[in-house]
GROMACS .gro file of C-alpha atoms in nm:
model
  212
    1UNK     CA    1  -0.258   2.709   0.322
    2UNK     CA    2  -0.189   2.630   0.704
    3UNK     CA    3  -0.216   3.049   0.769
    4UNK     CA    4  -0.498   3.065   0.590
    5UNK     CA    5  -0.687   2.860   0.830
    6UNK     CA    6  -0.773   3.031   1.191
    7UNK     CA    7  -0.638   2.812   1.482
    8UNK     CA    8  -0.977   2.683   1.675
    9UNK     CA    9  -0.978   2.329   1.808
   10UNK     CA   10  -1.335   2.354   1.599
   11UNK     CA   11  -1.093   2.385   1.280
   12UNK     CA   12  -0.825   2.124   1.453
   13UNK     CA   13  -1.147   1.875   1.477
   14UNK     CA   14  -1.229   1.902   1.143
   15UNK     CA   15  -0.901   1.917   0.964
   16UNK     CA   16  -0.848   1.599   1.167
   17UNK     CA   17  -1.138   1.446   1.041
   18UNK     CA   18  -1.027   1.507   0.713
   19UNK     CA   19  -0.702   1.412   0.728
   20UNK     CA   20  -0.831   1.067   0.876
   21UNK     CA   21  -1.080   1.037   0.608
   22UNK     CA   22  -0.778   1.104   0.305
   23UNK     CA   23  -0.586   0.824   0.493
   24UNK     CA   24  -0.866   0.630   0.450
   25UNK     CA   25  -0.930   0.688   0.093
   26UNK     CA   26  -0.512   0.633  -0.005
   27UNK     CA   27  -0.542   0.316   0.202
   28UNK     CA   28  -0.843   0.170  -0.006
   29UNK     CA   29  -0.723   0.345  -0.334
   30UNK     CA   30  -0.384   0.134  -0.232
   31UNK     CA   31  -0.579  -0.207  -0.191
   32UNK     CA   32  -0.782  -0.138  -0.474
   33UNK     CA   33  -0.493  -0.061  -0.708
   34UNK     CA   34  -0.324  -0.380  -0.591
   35UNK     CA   35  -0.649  -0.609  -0.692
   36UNK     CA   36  -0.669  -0.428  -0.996
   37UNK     CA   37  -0.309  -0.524  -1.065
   38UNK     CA   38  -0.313  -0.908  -0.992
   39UNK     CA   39  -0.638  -0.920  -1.212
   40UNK     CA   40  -0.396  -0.738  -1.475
   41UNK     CA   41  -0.135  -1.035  -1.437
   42UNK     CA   42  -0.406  -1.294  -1.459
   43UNK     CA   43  -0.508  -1.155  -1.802
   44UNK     CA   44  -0.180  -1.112  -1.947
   45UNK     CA   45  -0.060  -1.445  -1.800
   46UNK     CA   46  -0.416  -1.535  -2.011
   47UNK     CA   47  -0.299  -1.340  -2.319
   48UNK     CA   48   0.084  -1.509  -2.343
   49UNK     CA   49  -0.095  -1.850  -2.339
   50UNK     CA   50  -0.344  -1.736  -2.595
   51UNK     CA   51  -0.049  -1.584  -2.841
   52UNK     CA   52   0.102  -1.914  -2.933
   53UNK     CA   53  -0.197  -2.104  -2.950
   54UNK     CA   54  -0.384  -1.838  -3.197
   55UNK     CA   55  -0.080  -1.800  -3.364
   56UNK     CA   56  -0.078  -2.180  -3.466
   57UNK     CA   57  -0.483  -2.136  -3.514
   58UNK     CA   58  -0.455  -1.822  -3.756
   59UNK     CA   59  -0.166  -2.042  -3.964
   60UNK     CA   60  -0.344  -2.377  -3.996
   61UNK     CA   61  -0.701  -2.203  -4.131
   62UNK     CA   62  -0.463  -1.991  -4.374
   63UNK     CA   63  -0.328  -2.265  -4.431
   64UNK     CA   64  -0.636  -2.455  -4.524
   65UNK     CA   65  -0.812  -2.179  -4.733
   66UNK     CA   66  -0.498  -2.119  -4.935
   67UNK     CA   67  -0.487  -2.513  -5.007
   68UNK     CA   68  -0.893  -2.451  -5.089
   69UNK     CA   69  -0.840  -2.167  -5.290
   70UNK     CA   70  -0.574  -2.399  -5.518
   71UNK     CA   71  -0.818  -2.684  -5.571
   72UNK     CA   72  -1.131  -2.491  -5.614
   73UNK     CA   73  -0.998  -2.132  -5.734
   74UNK     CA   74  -1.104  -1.847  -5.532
   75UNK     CA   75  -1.382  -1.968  -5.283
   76UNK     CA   76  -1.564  -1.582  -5.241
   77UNK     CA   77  -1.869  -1.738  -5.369
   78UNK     CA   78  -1.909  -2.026  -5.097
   79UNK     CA   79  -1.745  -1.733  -4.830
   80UNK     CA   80  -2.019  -1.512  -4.952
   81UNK     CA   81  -2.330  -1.793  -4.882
   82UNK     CA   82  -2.195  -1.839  -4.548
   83UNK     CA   83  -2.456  -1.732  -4.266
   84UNK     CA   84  -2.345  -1.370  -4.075
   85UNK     CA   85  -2.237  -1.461  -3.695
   86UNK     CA   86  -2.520  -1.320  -3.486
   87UNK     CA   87  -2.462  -1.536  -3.142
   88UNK     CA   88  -2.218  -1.348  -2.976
   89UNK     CA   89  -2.356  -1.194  -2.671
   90UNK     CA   90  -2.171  -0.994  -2.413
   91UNK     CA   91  -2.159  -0.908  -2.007
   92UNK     CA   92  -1.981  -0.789  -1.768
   93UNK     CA   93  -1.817  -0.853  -1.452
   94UNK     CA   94  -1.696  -0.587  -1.205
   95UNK     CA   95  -1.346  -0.609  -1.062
   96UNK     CA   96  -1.313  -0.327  -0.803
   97UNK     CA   97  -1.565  -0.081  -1.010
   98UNK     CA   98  -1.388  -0.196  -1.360
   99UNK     CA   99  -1.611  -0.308  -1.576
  100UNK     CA  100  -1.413  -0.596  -1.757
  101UNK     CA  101  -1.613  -0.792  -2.095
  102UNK     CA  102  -1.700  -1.143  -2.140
  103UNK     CA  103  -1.776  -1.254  -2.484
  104UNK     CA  104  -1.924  -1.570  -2.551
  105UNK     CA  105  -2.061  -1.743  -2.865
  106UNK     CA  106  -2.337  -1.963  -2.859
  107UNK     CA  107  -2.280  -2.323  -2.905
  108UNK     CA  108  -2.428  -2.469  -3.202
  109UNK     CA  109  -2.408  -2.793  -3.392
  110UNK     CA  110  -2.183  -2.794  -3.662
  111UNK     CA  111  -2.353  -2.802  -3.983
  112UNK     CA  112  -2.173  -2.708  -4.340
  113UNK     CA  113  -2.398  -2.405  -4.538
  114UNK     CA  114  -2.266  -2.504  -4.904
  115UNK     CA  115  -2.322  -2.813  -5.112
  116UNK     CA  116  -2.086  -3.071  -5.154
  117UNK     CA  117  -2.119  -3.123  -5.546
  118UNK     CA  118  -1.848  -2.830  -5.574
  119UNK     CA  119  -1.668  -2.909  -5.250
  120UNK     CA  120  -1.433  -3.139  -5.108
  121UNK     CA  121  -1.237  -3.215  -4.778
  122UNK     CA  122  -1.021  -2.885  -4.834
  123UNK     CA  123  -1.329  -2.652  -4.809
  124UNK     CA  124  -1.426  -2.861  -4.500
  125UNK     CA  125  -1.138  -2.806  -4.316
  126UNK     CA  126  -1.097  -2.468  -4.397
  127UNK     CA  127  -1.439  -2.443  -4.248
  128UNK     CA  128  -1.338  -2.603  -3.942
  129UNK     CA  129  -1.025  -2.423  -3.911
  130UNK     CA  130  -1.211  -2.073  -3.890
  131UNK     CA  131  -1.457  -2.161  -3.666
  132UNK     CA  132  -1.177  -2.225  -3.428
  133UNK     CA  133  -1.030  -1.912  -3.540
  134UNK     CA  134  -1.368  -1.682  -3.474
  135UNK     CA  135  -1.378  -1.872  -3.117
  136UNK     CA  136  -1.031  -1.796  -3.064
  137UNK     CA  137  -1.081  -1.445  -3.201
  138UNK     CA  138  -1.411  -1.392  -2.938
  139UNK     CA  139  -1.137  -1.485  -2.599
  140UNK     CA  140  -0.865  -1.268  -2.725
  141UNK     CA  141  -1.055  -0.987  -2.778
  142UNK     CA  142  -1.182  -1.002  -2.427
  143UNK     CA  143  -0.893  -1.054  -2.285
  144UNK     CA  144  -0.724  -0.774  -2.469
  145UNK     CA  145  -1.044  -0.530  -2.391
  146UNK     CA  146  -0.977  -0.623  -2.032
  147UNK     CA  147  -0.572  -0.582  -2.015
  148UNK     CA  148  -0.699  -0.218  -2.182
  149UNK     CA  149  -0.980  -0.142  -1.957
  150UNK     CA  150  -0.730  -0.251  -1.635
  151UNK     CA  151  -0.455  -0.045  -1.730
  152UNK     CA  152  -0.695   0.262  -1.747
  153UNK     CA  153  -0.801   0.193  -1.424
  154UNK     CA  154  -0.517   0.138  -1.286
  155UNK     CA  155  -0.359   0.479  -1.415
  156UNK     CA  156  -0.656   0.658  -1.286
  157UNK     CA  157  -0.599   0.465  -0.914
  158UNK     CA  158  -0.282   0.569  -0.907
  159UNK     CA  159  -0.322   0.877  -1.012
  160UNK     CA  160  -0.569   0.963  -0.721
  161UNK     CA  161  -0.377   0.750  -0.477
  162UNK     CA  162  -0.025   1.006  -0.545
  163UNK     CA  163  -0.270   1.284  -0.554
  164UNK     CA  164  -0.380   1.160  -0.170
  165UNK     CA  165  -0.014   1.095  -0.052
  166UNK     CA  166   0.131   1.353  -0.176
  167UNK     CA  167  -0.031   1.682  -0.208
  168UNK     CA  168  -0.360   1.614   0.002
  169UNK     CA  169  -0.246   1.446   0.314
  170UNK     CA  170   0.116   1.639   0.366
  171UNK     CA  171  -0.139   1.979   0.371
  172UNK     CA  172  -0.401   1.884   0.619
  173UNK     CA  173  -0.072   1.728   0.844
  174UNK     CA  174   0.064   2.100   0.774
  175UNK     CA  175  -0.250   2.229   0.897
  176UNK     CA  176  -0.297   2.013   1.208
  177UNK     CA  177   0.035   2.091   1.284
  178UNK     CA  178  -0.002   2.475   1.255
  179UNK     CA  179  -0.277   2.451   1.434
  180UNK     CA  180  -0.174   2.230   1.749
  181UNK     CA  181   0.106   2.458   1.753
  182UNK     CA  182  -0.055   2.760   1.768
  183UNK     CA  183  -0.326   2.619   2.025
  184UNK     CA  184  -0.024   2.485   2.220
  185UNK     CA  185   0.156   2.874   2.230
  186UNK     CA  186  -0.193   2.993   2.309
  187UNK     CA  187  -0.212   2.774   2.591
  188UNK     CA  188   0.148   2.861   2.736
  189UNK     CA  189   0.072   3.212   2.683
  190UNK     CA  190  -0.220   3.176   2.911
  191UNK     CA  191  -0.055   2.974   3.148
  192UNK     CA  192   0.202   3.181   3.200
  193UNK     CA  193  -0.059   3.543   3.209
  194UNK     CA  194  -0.266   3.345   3.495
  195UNK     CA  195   0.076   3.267   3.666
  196UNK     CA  196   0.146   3.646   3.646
  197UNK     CA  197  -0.140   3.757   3.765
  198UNK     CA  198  -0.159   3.497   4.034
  199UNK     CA  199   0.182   3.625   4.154
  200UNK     CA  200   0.051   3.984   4.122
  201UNK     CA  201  -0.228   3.884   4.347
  202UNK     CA  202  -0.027   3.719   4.625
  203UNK     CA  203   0.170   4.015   4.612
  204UNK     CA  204  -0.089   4.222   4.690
  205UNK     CA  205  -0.219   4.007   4.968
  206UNK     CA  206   0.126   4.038   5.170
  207UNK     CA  207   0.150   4.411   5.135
  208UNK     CA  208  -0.242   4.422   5.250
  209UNK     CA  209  -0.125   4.217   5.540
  210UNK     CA  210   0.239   4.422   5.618
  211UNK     CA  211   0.057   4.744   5.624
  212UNK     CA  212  -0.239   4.584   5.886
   0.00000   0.00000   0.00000
């Protein structure tokens, strides 16, 4: 690559240029990476708080509809009048250019959508029990859509950022190099032509004056 280029100081300028603008990009590519990685710890610290907790939530409401489903037989028919969940809503928040979700569910007051000639307690709680379990459901699947959406962007950063170090920086410092050499060799090769011909010159000048 570094013959391919001509040796001007208008191609040193500009290699140099670029080479300071690559070390720019690694450098922000670096922090960038970095941010993106404490935000990764932060969610999975999130996530190993969230396992046991769900885990207990998930047994309990299991818990409850099999203890519903013993009393009352199967309870498909009161599952089936239940209204469909049409309050959760999502945005976004940007973290370095990474687009990570936040799901939230609207708030409402609890209110029970079957009768409670049929029902009891056991239906109740198994109510109860799954609302905290679609709740719990809505933060771990933005937590888990955020760990994924990280980790892409993470691979990407560093991806670029070795890309940078490693192949794009080492050849424009090859260039600048081959370049500031050659201007360098140019420049003693000059040097020592105008000492030549100075010498040359001054030799002249005392023959000139001998033969006078």
């Amino acid at each position: 690559m570094a013959d391919q280029v001509f040796p001007t100081k208008g191609n040193l300028l500009n290699t140099q240029k670029s080479l300071a603008l690559a070390q720019l990009g690694y450098e922000l590519l670096d922090k960038k990476r970095n941010i993106l990685i404490r935000e990764l710890m932060v969610m999975v610290d999130k996530a190993k708080e969230l396992s046991g907790t769900i885990d207990k939530t998930y047994i309990e409401a299991y818990s409850a509809l099999q203890t519903a489903n013993i009393n009352h037989g199967i309870v498909q028919n009161i599952a089936d009048g239940m209204p469909i969940e049409n309050s959760i809503s999502v945005s976004y928040r940007s973290v370095m250019g990474c687009e990570l979700p936040k799901l939230s569910i609207e708030k409402k007051r609890l209110s029970l959508d079957y009768g409670f000639l049929s029902t009891d307690s056991n239906i109740d709680k198994a109510y109860i029990c799954f609302e905290k379990v679609k709740q719990m459901t809505a933060v771990l699947a933005e937590v888990e859509n955020s760990v994924y959406r990280l980790t892409n962007s993470i691979r990407k950063t560093q991806t670029r950022a070795n890309a940078l170090q490693n192949i794009v920086i080492p050849r424009y410092q090859s260039i600048v190099k081959y370049i500031s050499g050659s201007l360098d060799e140019k420049e003693r090769e000059e040097f020592s032509r105008m000492k030549v011909i100075k010498a040359q010159k001054l030799s002249k000048q005392k023959k000139y004056k001998i033969k006078k």
